[in-house]
C-alpha cells in the first residue's frame, strides 16, 4: 500500500475531494459493481476488492508522483448526517487532460458530482499544469452529460470511435473546458418536463419504448411523410434517435417528449419542439409522429395542445412563435394543426419530399404568444 503525500484536499463547504483511505474500499467496490457503472464505463468487470485497493493505493499514488493520473475520493454528507465516500474524480495527463468521474448510487441526484468536478478542474487549470480538460462519455450517458453541462464544459458533439473499452471501439459525446471558462451551463437545457392530461403523459423516452418506436417508424404512413427515416428502421436506429434527443436538449436545440398512455405508460407517439437555435432563437417548430394503433383517437391533437401551452409559457420553453408544417396530402397532420389552434399562413409549392421520392406542397401554420 502506497500513501501519496501530495494529494491536495479541496472543499467547497459541501463536498470535499481528498486522498483515498482504507475505509473507502468497501464503498468503492459497491460502486464498481453497480449496473450503471458497468454499463457506462470501461471499469474492468468482474471487479474485486483487491482491484479497488490496487486502484486507490497503487495506481493513484503512482499517478500523483509522475503527474499522469491525479485522482481524488469524493466525500459528502448523506441523509443521516454522516460524511462518507461518495465517488471518484480523476484528472488524467497534462497539459492536455481528460476527466473521469463516478458516483456511488447513494450520492446520485444530489449535485455532488458537479461540485467535485468544479473543484478538480479548477485545481487542474490553476495548479496542476493543465491547459485544457476534455470530457468524454459513452453516447447515451445522460447523467455524465448533465455533469459536463452543469459545470460549463463546451459541448462539442459525437466523436466516432474515440473510446476503446473492454476490447470495443466506441463513439463518444465530447466536451472541453479551458482556463477562464465559467463553471456554469452555457445553454438552457431544453427539458422534457412531464406534461399530463386526463389520458396522456408526456415524458422523456425510456429504454422500454424502443420496440414501439421501431414499430411506429417502420410503418408505411410514417415512412411516407417522414422521408428522412432510415430503412430498415432497427432498434439500433431507435436508440441513436433517443440519444440524439438527449444531446439536442442539452445544447438547447430541441425538446422531445414520448407521448404515453397515462394509465399503461405505453408509447403512443412522439412530439418535439425543434429548431430552437435557429435564426429566431425565441421561436420553434412542432413536429410529431403517432404509432399506428393510436391514430384516429385525437391523441396527437391532445399532445400538441399540451406542448404548445408549455412552449409558449415564460416558465416553460419561453417561445414567442411556434410554426408547424404539414404536407398537403397529409390530412391527419393538417387536422392536428388546426385543432391545436394554429393559423394557416401559406403554402410552399413542391417543398416536402416524400418517402417515395416525390414532392408534395407544404402547408405552413403559426401560433403566436
mmCIF file of C-alpha atoms in Angstrom:
data_model
loop_
_atom_site.group_PDB
_atom_site.id
_atom_site.type_symbol
_atom_site.label_atom_id
_atom_site.label_comp_id
_atom_site.label_asym_id
_atom_site.label_seq_id
_atom_site.Cartn_x
_atom_site.Cartn_y
_atom_site.Cartn_z
ATOM 1 C CA UNK A 1 0.000 0.000 0.000
ATOM 2 C CA UNK A 2 1.383 3.376 -1.039
ATOM 3 C CA UNK A 3 0.316 6.643 0.543
ATOM 4 C CA UNK A 4 0.555 9.706 -1.693
ATOM 5 C CA UNK A 5 1.806 12.678 0.276
ATOM 6 C CA UNK A 6 0.906 15.373 -2.220
ATOM 7 C CA UNK A 7 -2.848 14.986 -2.719
ATOM 8 C CA UNK A 8 -4.496 18.377 -2.098
ATOM 9 C CA UNK A 9 -7.657 18.387 -0.005
ATOM 10 C CA UNK A 10 -10.228 20.619 -1.723
ATOM 11 C CA UNK A 11 -13.673 21.619 -0.484
ATOM 12 C CA UNK A 12 -16.482 23.998 -1.373
ATOM 13 C CA UNK A 13 -18.081 23.637 2.055
ATOM 14 C CA UNK A 14 -20.485 20.932 0.881
ATOM 15 C CA UNK A 15 -18.315 18.449 -0.994
ATOM 16 C CA UNK A 16 -14.680 17.561 -0.275
ATOM 17 C CA UNK A 17 -12.229 15.761 -2.545
ATOM 18 C CA UNK A 18 -9.262 14.069 -0.862
ATOM 19 C CA UNK A 19 -6.921 11.083 -0.945
ATOM 20 C CA UNK A 20 -8.491 7.660 -0.558
ATOM 21 C CA UNK A 21 -8.375 5.902 2.809
ATOM 22 C CA UNK A 22 -8.865 2.215 3.693
ATOM 23 C CA UNK A 23 -12.449 2.762 4.874
ATOM 24 C CA UNK A 24 -13.388 3.840 1.316
ATOM 25 C CA UNK A 25 -12.688 0.429 -0.224
ATOM 26 C CA UNK A 26 -15.953 -1.363 0.534
ATOM 27 C CA UNK A 27 -17.954 1.541 -0.905
ATOM 28 C CA UNK A 28 -15.613 1.714 -3.918
ATOM 29 C CA UNK A 29 -16.330 -1.928 -4.660
ATOM 30 C CA UNK A 30 -20.090 -1.365 -4.290
ATOM 31 C CA UNK A 31 -19.814 1.480 -6.799
ATOM 32 C CA UNK A 32 -17.669 -0.587 -9.183
ATOM 33 C CA UNK A 33 -20.205 -3.414 -9.469
ATOM 34 C CA UNK A 34 -23.272 -1.165 -9.739
ATOM 35 C CA UNK A 35 -25.089 -1.911 -13.033
ATOM 36 C CA UNK A 36 -24.981 1.709 -14.233
ATOM 37 C CA UNK A 37 -21.244 1.861 -13.560
ATOM 38 C CA UNK A 38 -20.681 -1.316 -15.561
ATOM 39 C CA UNK A 39 -22.944 -0.110 -18.378
ATOM 40 C CA UNK A 40 -21.491 3.353 -18.871
ATOM 41 C CA UNK A 41 -17.790 2.999 -18.045
ATOM 42 C CA UNK A 42 -14.854 0.827 -19.039
ATOM 43 C CA UNK A 43 -14.230 -0.387 -15.490
ATOM 44 C CA UNK A 44 -12.867 -3.961 -15.521
ATOM 45 C CA UNK A 45 -15.557 -6.493 -14.767
ATOM 46 C CA UNK A 46 -15.886 -8.609 -12.731
ATOM 47 C CA UNK A 47 -14.396 -6.296 -10.103
ATOM 48 C CA UNK A 48 -12.875 -7.448 -6.810
ATOM 49 C CA UNK A 49 -11.963 -5.764 -3.541
ATOM 50 C CA UNK A 50 -8.282 -6.268 -4.347
ATOM 51 C CA UNK A 51 -8.741 -4.379 -7.618
ATOM 52 C CA UNK A 52 -10.364 -1.448 -5.808
ATOM 53 C CA UNK A 53 -7.491 -1.407 -3.324
ATOM 54 C CA UNK A 54 -4.935 -1.504 -6.109
ATOM 55 C CA UNK A 55 -6.561 1.461 -7.848
ATOM 56 C CA UNK A 56 -6.725 3.534 -4.655
ATOM 57 C CA UNK A 57 -3.320 2.679 -3.179
ATOM 58 C CA UNK A 58 -1.119 1.783 -6.149
ATOM 59 C CA UNK A 59 -2.439 3.311 -9.373
ATOM 60 C CA UNK A 60 -3.372 6.713 -7.963
ATOM 61 C CA UNK A 61 -0.239 7.242 -5.778
ATOM 62 C CA UNK A 62 1.924 6.434 -8.792
ATOM 63 C CA UNK A 63 -0.175 8.787 -10.916
ATOM 64 C CA UNK A 64 0.248 11.624 -8.420
ATOM 65 C CA UNK A 65 4.004 11.069 -8.335
ATOM 66 C CA UNK A 66 4.503 11.284 -12.098
ATOM 67 C CA UNK A 67 1.592 13.641 -12.868
ATOM 68 C CA UNK A 68 -0.149 11.195 -15.188
ATOM 69 C CA UNK A 69 -3.223 10.464 -13.091
ATOM 70 C CA UNK A 70 -4.351 12.803 -10.297
ATOM 71 C CA UNK A 71 -7.366 11.232 -8.608
ATOM 72 C CA UNK A 72 -9.429 12.000 -5.532
ATOM 73 C CA UNK A 73 -12.081 10.349 -3.405
ATOM 74 C CA UNK A 74 -15.248 12.412 -3.144
ATOM 75 C CA UNK A 75 -16.706 12.878 0.333
ATOM 76 C CA UNK A 76 -20.215 14.175 1.029
ATOM 77 C CA UNK A 77 -22.841 14.083 3.762
ATOM 78 C CA UNK A 78 -25.659 11.530 3.497
ATOM 79 C CA UNK A 79 -29.255 11.800 4.709
ATOM 80 C CA UNK A 80 -28.212 10.651 8.189
ATOM 81 C CA UNK A 81 -25.678 13.449 8.500
ATOM 82 C CA UNK A 82 -22.672 11.153 8.035
ATOM 83 C CA UNK A 83 -19.714 12.276 5.977
ATOM 84 C CA UNK A 84 -18.848 9.331 3.732
ATOM 85 C CA UNK A 85 -17.277 8.194 0.476
ATOM 86 C CA UNK A 86 -19.393 9.309 -2.477
ATOM 87 C CA UNK A 87 -17.285 8.569 -5.561
ATOM 88 C CA UNK A 88 -14.116 9.266 -7.540
ATOM 89 C CA UNK A 89 -12.952 12.118 -9.767
ATOM 90 C CA UNK A 90 -9.754 11.929 -11.831
ATOM 91 C CA UNK A 91 -7.648 14.301 -13.928
ATOM 92 C CA UNK A 92 -5.509 12.274 -16.305
ATOM 93 C CA UNK A 93 -2.365 13.529 -18.105
ATOM 94 C CA UNK A 94 -1.162 17.097 -18.690
ATOM 95 C CA UNK A 95 -1.069 19.712 -20.203
ATOM 96 C CA UNK A 96 -3.927 18.186 -22.201
ATOM 97 C CA UNK A 97 -6.067 16.299 -19.707
ATOM 98 C CA UNK A 98 -9.088 14.026 -19.609
ATOM 99 C CA UNK A 99 -11.528 13.996 -16.722
ATOM 100 C CA UNK A 100 -13.204 10.872 -15.392
ATOM 101 C CA UNK A 101 -15.746 10.560 -12.615
ATOM 102 C CA UNK A 102 -18.021 8.022 -10.982
ATOM 103 C CA UNK A 103 -20.578 8.338 -8.217
ATOM 104 C CA UNK A 104 -21.768 5.796 -5.665
ATOM 105 C CA UNK A 105 -25.529 5.107 -6.056
ATOM 106 C CA UNK A 106 -26.372 6.691 -2.678
ATOM 107 C CA UNK A 107 -24.959 10.059 -3.786
ATOM 108 C CA UNK A 108 -26.639 10.372 -7.179
ATOM 109 C CA UNK A 109 -29.148 13.102 -7.944
ATOM 110 C CA UNK A 110 -27.796 15.482 -5.291
ATOM 111 C CA UNK A 111 -25.465 17.683 -7.339
ATOM 112 C CA UNK A 112 -22.450 16.085 -5.650
ATOM 113 C CA UNK A 113 -20.527 15.302 -8.818
ATOM 114 C CA UNK A 114 -20.889 18.765 -10.328
ATOM 115 C CA UNK A 115 -19.334 20.218 -7.179
ATOM 116 C CA UNK A 116 -16.498 17.677 -7.225
ATOM 117 C CA UNK A 117 -15.783 18.290 -10.920
ATOM 118 C CA UNK A 118 -15.608 22.052 -10.389
ATOM 119 C CA UNK A 119 -13.081 21.553 -7.576
ATOM 120 C CA UNK A 120 -10.913 19.151 -9.602
ATOM 121 C CA UNK A 121 -10.987 21.181 -12.832
ATOM 122 C CA UNK A 122 -10.245 24.442 -11.020
ATOM 123 C CA UNK A 123 -7.215 22.894 -9.320
ATOM 124 C CA UNK A 124 -6.000 21.286 -12.560
ATOM 125 C CA UNK A 125 -6.092 24.545 -14.530
ATOM 126 C CA UNK A 126 -4.626 26.760 -11.806
ATOM 127 C CA UNK A 127 -2.132 24.484 -10.056
ATOM 128 C CA UNK A 128 -1.949 21.213 -11.963
ATOM 129 C CA UNK A 129 -0.179 22.293 -15.153
ATOM 130 C CA UNK A 130 -3.238 21.627 -17.311
ATOM 131 C CA UNK A 131 -4.288 23.900 -20.182
ATOM 132 C CA UNK A 132 -7.472 22.145 -21.273
ATOM 133 C CA UNK A 133 -9.663 19.414 -19.763
ATOM 134 C CA UNK A 134 -11.516 17.096 -22.118
ATOM 135 C CA UNK A 135 -14.694 15.250 -21.171
ATOM 136 C CA UNK A 136 -15.799 12.070 -22.937
ATOM 137 C CA UNK A 137 -18.671 9.733 -22.206
ATOM 138 C CA UNK A 138 -20.462 6.852 -23.828
ATOM 139 C CA UNK A 139 -23.163 8.116 -26.169
ATOM 140 C CA UNK A 140 -26.412 7.975 -24.199
ATOM 141 C CA UNK A 141 -24.912 8.537 -20.739
ATOM 142 C CA UNK A 142 -27.241 11.350 -19.764
ATOM 143 C CA UNK A 143 -26.006 11.525 -16.162
ATOM 144 C CA UNK A 144 -22.440 12.226 -17.318
ATOM 145 C CA UNK A 145 -23.694 14.725 -19.904
ATOM 146 C CA UNK A 146 -25.638 16.590 -17.238
ATOM 147 C CA UNK A 147 -22.486 16.925 -15.120
ATOM 148 C CA UNK A 148 -20.492 18.273 -18.063
ATOM 149 C CA UNK A 149 -23.377 20.629 -18.914
ATOM 150 C CA UNK A 150 -23.775 21.891 -15.332
ATOM 151 C CA UNK A 151 -20.057 22.565 -14.887
ATOM 152 C CA UNK A 152 -19.680 24.701 -18.015
ATOM 153 C CA UNK A 153 -17.969 22.357 -20.459
ATOM 154 C CA UNK A 154 -18.298 23.337 -24.111
ATOM 155 C CA UNK A 155 -20.326 20.511 -25.630
ATOM 156 C CA UNK A 156 -18.835 19.553 -28.989
ATOM 157 C CA UNK A 157 -20.915 16.619 -30.192
ATOM 158 C CA UNK A 158 -20.470 12.974 -31.105
ATOM 159 C CA UNK A 159 -16.948 11.854 -31.996
ATOM 160 C CA UNK A 160 -16.818 8.450 -33.733
ATOM 161 C CA UNK A 161 -14.529 5.726 -32.402
ATOM 162 C CA UNK A 162 -12.693 7.763 -29.768
ATOM 163 C CA UNK A 163 -13.118 5.302 -26.869
ATOM 164 C CA UNK A 164 -11.550 1.851 -26.565
ATOM 165 C CA UNK A 165 -13.043 -0.104 -23.686
ATOM 166 C CA UNK A 166 -13.215 -3.841 -22.974
ATOM 167 C CA UNK A 167 -11.964 -4.570 -26.479
ATOM 168 C CA UNK A 168 -14.559 -2.371 -28.199
ATOM 169 C CA UNK A 169 -14.114 0.871 -30.121
ATOM 170 C CA UNK A 170 -16.958 3.202 -29.160
ATOM 171 C CA UNK A 171 -18.344 6.559 -30.194
ATOM 172 C CA UNK A 172 -18.397 9.243 -27.505
ATOM 173 C CA UNK A 173 -20.010 12.514 -26.596
ATOM 174 C CA UNK A 174 -17.256 15.080 -26.075
ATOM 175 C CA UNK A 175 -16.664 18.461 -24.484
ATOM 176 C CA UNK A 176 -13.870 20.627 -23.133
ATOM 177 C CA UNK A 177 -13.088 23.256 -20.521
ATOM 178 C CA UNK A 178 -10.291 25.862 -20.631
ATOM 179 C CA UNK A 179 -8.871 28.294 -18.116
ATOM 180 C CA UNK A 180 -11.182 31.307 -17.909
ATOM 181 C CA UNK A 181 -14.338 29.395 -18.830
ATOM 182 C CA UNK A 182 -17.231 29.960 -16.445
ATOM 183 C CA UNK A 183 -18.154 26.791 -14.484
ATOM 184 C CA UNK A 184 -21.872 27.204 -15.228
ATOM 185 C CA UNK A 185 -24.139 25.979 -18.052
ATOM 186 C CA UNK A 186 -23.544 27.598 -21.442
ATOM 187 C CA UNK A 187 -27.059 26.960 -22.739
ATOM 188 C CA UNK A 188 -30.528 26.350 -21.388
ATOM 189 C CA UNK A 189 -31.300 22.615 -21.286
ATOM 190 C CA UNK A 190 -34.497 22.076 -23.289
ATOM 191 C CA UNK A 191 -36.050 19.922 -20.593
ATOM 192 C CA UNK A 192 -38.828 17.480 -21.470
ATOM 193 C CA UNK A 193 -40.863 18.421 -18.415
ATOM 194 C CA UNK A 194 -43.569 15.848 -17.701
ATOM 195 C CA UNK A 195 -46.916 17.106 -19.011
ATOM 196 C CA UNK A 196 -50.226 15.370 -18.335
ATOM 197 C CA UNK A 197 -53.842 15.363 -19.418
ATOM 198 C CA UNK A 198 -56.631 13.032 -18.331
ATOM 199 C CA UNK A 199 -55.411 10.241 -20.605
ATOM 200 C CA UNK A 200 -51.866 11.182 -21.682
ATOM 201 C CA UNK A 201 -48.493 11.563 -20.036
ATOM 202 C CA UNK A 202 -45.744 13.310 -21.988
ATOM 203 C CA UNK A 203 -42.342 12.297 -20.611
ATOM 204 C CA UNK A 204 -38.753 11.562 -21.668
ATOM 205 C CA UNK A 205 -38.110 8.393 -23.655
ATOM 206 C CA UNK A 206 -37.185 5.171 -21.846
ATOM 207 C CA UNK A 207 -35.377 2.038 -22.995
ATOM 208 C CA UNK A 208 -38.688 0.176 -22.885
ATOM 209 C CA UNK A 209 -40.045 2.473 -25.621
ATOM 210 C CA UNK A 210 -37.596 1.166 -28.244
ATOM 211 C CA UNK A 211 -39.826 -1.596 -29.715
ATOM 212 C CA UNK A 212 -42.751 0.805 -30.107
ATOM 213 C CA UNK A 213 -40.514 3.434 -31.727
ATOM 214 C CA UNK A 214 -39.371 0.804 -34.228
ATOM 215 C CA UNK A 215 -42.982 -0.162 -34.983
ATOM 216 C CA UNK A 216 -44.085 3.450 -35.467
ATOM 217 C CA UNK A 217 -41.140 4.478 -37.629
ATOM 218 C CA UNK A 218 -41.305 1.332 -39.765
ATOM 219 C CA UNK A 219 -44.975 1.960 -40.559
ATOM 220 C CA UNK A 220 -45.669 2.836 -44.233
ATOM 221 C CA UNK A 221 -47.520 6.058 -43.349
ATOM 222 C CA UNK A 222 -44.645 7.248 -41.165
ATOM 223 C CA UNK A 223 -42.145 6.290 -43.865
ATOM 224 C CA UNK A 224 -44.159 8.208 -46.472
ATOM 225 C CA UNK A 225 -44.428 11.519 -44.635
ATOM 226 C CA UNK A 226 -41.113 11.402 -42.750
ATOM 227 C CA UNK A 227 -38.820 10.850 -45.713
ATOM 228 C CA UNK A 228 -35.651 11.006 -43.607
ATOM 229 C CA UNK A 229 -36.473 7.866 -41.635
ATOM 230 C CA UNK A 230 -33.889 5.111 -42.248
ATOM 231 C CA UNK A 231 -34.983 1.899 -43.920
ATOM 232 C CA UNK A 232 -34.955 -0.556 -42.304
ATOM 233 C CA UNK A 233 -35.703 1.169 -39.026
ATOM 234 C CA UNK A 234 -33.964 -1.024 -36.441
ATOM 235 C CA UNK A 235 -33.689 -0.944 -32.633
ATOM 236 C CA UNK A 236 -30.149 0.454 -33.048
ATOM 237 C CA UNK A 237 -31.539 3.322 -35.134
ATOM 238 C CA UNK A 238 -34.199 3.970 -32.488
ATOM 239 C CA UNK A 239 -31.561 4.139 -29.725
ATOM 240 C CA UNK A 240 -29.474 6.529 -31.809
ATOM 241 C CA UNK A 241 -32.540 8.746 -32.193
ATOM 242 C CA UNK A 242 -33.279 8.708 -28.449
ATOM 243 C CA UNK A 243 -29.655 9.523 -27.621
ATOM 244 C CA UNK A 244 -29.644 12.381 -30.127
ATOM 245 C CA UNK A 245 -32.789 13.799 -28.497
ATOM 246 C CA UNK A 246 -30.901 13.933 -25.180
ATOM 247 C CA UNK A 247 -27.950 15.715 -26.780
ATOM 248 C CA UNK A 248 -30.179 18.205 -28.626
ATOM 249 C CA UNK A 249 -31.889 19.019 -25.331
ATOM 250 C CA UNK A 250 -28.530 19.645 -23.645
ATOM 251 C CA UNK A 251 -27.469 22.208 -26.257
ATOM 252 C CA UNK A 252 -30.905 23.827 -26.149
ATOM 253 C CA UNK A 253 -31.846 22.954 -29.723
ATOM 254 C CA UNK A 254 -34.829 20.635 -29.249
ATOM 255 C CA UNK A 255 -37.199 19.425 -26.538
ATOM 256 C CA UNK A 256 -38.622 15.953 -27.193
ATOM 257 C CA UNK A 257 -41.379 14.012 -25.465
ATOM 258 C CA UNK A 258 -42.600 10.462 -25.603
ATOM 259 C CA UNK A 259 -46.398 10.567 -25.752
ATOM 260 C CA UNK A 260 -47.628 7.771 -23.492
ATOM 261 C CA UNK A 261 -50.913 6.420 -22.200
ATOM 262 C CA UNK A 262 -51.316 7.781 -18.684
ATOM 263 C CA UNK A 263 -52.586 4.503 -17.255
ATOM 264 C CA UNK A 264 -50.468 1.876 -19.038
ATOM 265 C CA UNK A 265 -47.440 4.073 -19.924
ATOM 266 C CA UNK A 266 -47.478 2.508 -23.408
ATOM 267 C CA UNK A 267 -45.825 4.691 -26.047
ATOM 268 C CA UNK A 268 -48.377 6.260 -28.394
ATOM 269 C CA UNK A 269 -46.238 8.754 -30.267
ATOM 270 C CA UNK A 270 -43.539 11.392 -30.237
ATOM 271 C CA UNK A 271 -43.663 15.183 -30.237
ATOM 272 C CA UNK A 272 -40.894 17.777 -30.214
ATOM 273 C CA UNK A 273 -40.243 21.495 -30.295
ATOM 274 C CA UNK A 274 -37.395 21.788 -32.796
ATOM 275 C CA UNK A 275 -35.190 24.485 -34.334
ATOM 276 C CA UNK A 276 -34.877 26.396 -31.066
ATOM 277 C CA UNK A 277 -31.433 27.705 -32.015
ATOM 278 C CA UNK A 278 -32.437 28.941 -35.455
ATOM 279 C CA UNK A 279 -32.413 32.425 -36.925
ATOM 280 C CA UNK A 280 -35.172 33.373 -34.498
ATOM 281 C CA UNK A 281 -33.959 31.994 -31.138
ATOM 282 C CA UNK A 282 -37.287 32.632 -29.405
ATOM 283 C CA UNK A 283 -39.293 30.560 -31.896
ATOM 284 C CA UNK A 284 -39.643 26.839 -32.542
ATOM 285 C CA UNK A 285 -41.202 24.239 -34.796
ATOM 286 C CA UNK A 286 -43.556 21.488 -33.660
ATOM 287 C CA UNK A 287 -43.015 18.031 -35.148
ATOM 288 C CA UNK A 288 -44.648 14.705 -34.321
ATOM 289 C CA UNK A 289 -45.480 11.151 -35.291
ATOM 290 C CA UNK A 290 -48.099 8.734 -33.971
ATOM 291 C CA UNK A 291 -47.932 4.967 -33.516
ATOM 292 C CA UNK A 292 -50.351 3.273 -35.962
ATOM 293 C CA UNK A 293 -52.593 1.856 -33.234
ATOM 294 C CA UNK A 294 -53.029 5.313 -31.659
ATOM 295 C CA UNK A 295 -54.169 7.131 -34.801
ATOM 296 C CA UNK A 296 -57.696 8.478 -35.189
ATOM 297 C CA UNK A 297 -58.182 8.922 -31.440
ATOM 298 C CA UNK A 298 -57.198 12.579 -31.064
ATOM 299 C CA UNK A 299 -54.004 11.608 -29.259
ATOM 300 C CA UNK A 300 -51.673 13.899 -31.174
ATOM 301 C CA UNK A 301 -54.059 16.840 -31.043
ATOM 302 C CA UNK A 302 -54.198 16.489 -27.266
ATOM 303 C CA UNK A 303 -50.428 16.135 -27.019
ATOM 304 C CA UNK A 304 -49.847 19.149 -29.271
ATOM 305 C CA UNK A 305 -52.078 21.321 -27.116
ATOM 306 C CA UNK A 306 -50.096 20.327 -24.032
ATOM 307 C CA UNK A 307 -46.773 21.072 -25.688
ATOM 308 C CA UNK A 308 -47.935 24.360 -27.217
ATOM 309 C CA UNK A 309 -49.110 25.596 -23.831
ATOM 310 C CA UNK A 310 -45.778 24.639 -22.258
ATOM 311 C CA UNK A 311 -43.684 26.018 -25.114
ATOM 312 C CA UNK A 312 -45.349 29.443 -25.072
ATOM 313 C CA UNK A 313 -45.224 29.718 -21.282
ATOM 314 C CA UNK A 314 -42.463 32.002 -19.970
ATOM 315 C CA UNK A 315 -41.834 29.393 -17.267
ATOM 316 C CA UNK A 316 -41.755 26.613 -19.851
ATOM 317 C CA UNK A 317 -39.763 26.840 -23.089
ATOM 318 C CA UNK A 318 -40.494 30.579 -23.362
ATOM 319 C CA UNK A 319 -41.171 30.590 -27.104
ATOM 320 C CA UNK A 320 -42.711 33.654 -28.775
ATOM 321 C CA UNK A 321 -43.724 31.943 -32.027
ATOM 322 C CA UNK A 322 -44.354 28.336 -32.997
ATOM 323 C CA UNK A 323 -44.626 27.006 -36.531
ATOM 324 C CA UNK A 324 -45.891 23.683 -37.827
ATOM 325 C CA UNK A 325 -45.577 22.269 -41.345
ATOM 326 C CA UNK A 326 -47.723 19.545 -42.898
ATOM 327 C CA UNK A 327 -47.738 18.027 -46.363
ATOM 328 C CA UNK A 328 -50.932 18.900 -48.230
ATOM 329 C CA UNK A 329 -51.539 15.205 -48.827
ATOM 330 C CA UNK A 330 -51.411 14.502 -45.059
ATOM 331 C CA UNK A 331 -54.918 15.388 -43.831
ATOM 332 C CA UNK A 332 -54.317 13.979 -40.343
ATOM 333 C CA UNK A 333 -51.346 16.252 -39.679
ATOM 334 C CA UNK A 334 -53.179 19.277 -41.067
ATOM 335 C CA UNK A 335 -56.152 18.491 -38.827
ATOM 336 C CA UNK A 336 -53.892 18.380 -35.762
ATOM 337 C CA UNK A 337 -52.531 21.844 -36.583
ATOM 338 C CA UNK A 338 -56.000 23.359 -36.918
ATOM 339 C CA UNK A 339 -57.414 21.612 -33.840
ATOM 340 C CA UNK A 340 -54.430 22.763 -31.759
ATOM 341 C CA UNK A 341 -55.181 26.403 -32.558
ATOM 342 C CA UNK A 342 -52.652 27.110 -35.306
ATOM 343 C CA UNK A 343 -53.407 29.594 -38.077
ATOM 344 C CA UNK A 344 -52.655 28.729 -41.704
ATOM 345 C CA UNK A 345 -50.347 31.295 -43.304
ATOM 346 C CA UNK A 346 -49.256 29.889 -46.653
ATOM 347 C CA UNK A 347 -48.185 27.002 -48.869
ATOM 348 C CA UNK A 348 -44.759 26.256 -50.282
ATOM 349 C CA UNK A 349 -45.023 24.531 -53.643
ATOM 350 C CA UNK A 350 -43.377 21.100 -54.050
ATOM 351 C CA UNK A 351 -41.394 21.722 -50.830
ATOM 352 C CA UNK A 352 -41.938 18.427 -48.996
ATOM 353 C CA UNK A 353 -40.026 15.381 -50.185
ATOM 354 C CA UNK A 354 -41.985 12.206 -49.547
ATOM 355 C CA UNK A 355 -40.703 8.717 -48.850
ATOM 356 C CA UNK A 356 -41.241 7.562 -52.449
ATOM 357 C CA UNK A 357 -39.061 10.388 -53.783
ATOM 358 C CA UNK A 358 -41.948 12.552 -54.998
ATOM 359 C CA UNK A 359 -42.683 16.062 -53.725
ATOM 360 C CA UNK A 360 -45.805 17.491 -52.133
ATOM 361 C CA UNK A 361 -46.861 21.030 -51.307
ATOM 362 C CA UNK A 362 -46.139 22.044 -47.727
ATOM 363 C CA UNK A 363 -48.703 23.957 -45.708
ATOM 364 C CA UNK A 364 -47.414 26.313 -43.034
ATOM 365 C CA UNK A 365 -49.141 27.146 -39.738
ATOM 366 C CA UNK A 366 -48.130 29.525 -36.960
ATOM 367 C CA UNK A 367 -49.087 30.363 -33.418
ATOM 368 C CA UNK A 368 -48.008 33.488 -31.565
ATOM 369 C CA UNK A 369 -47.823 34.143 -27.843
#
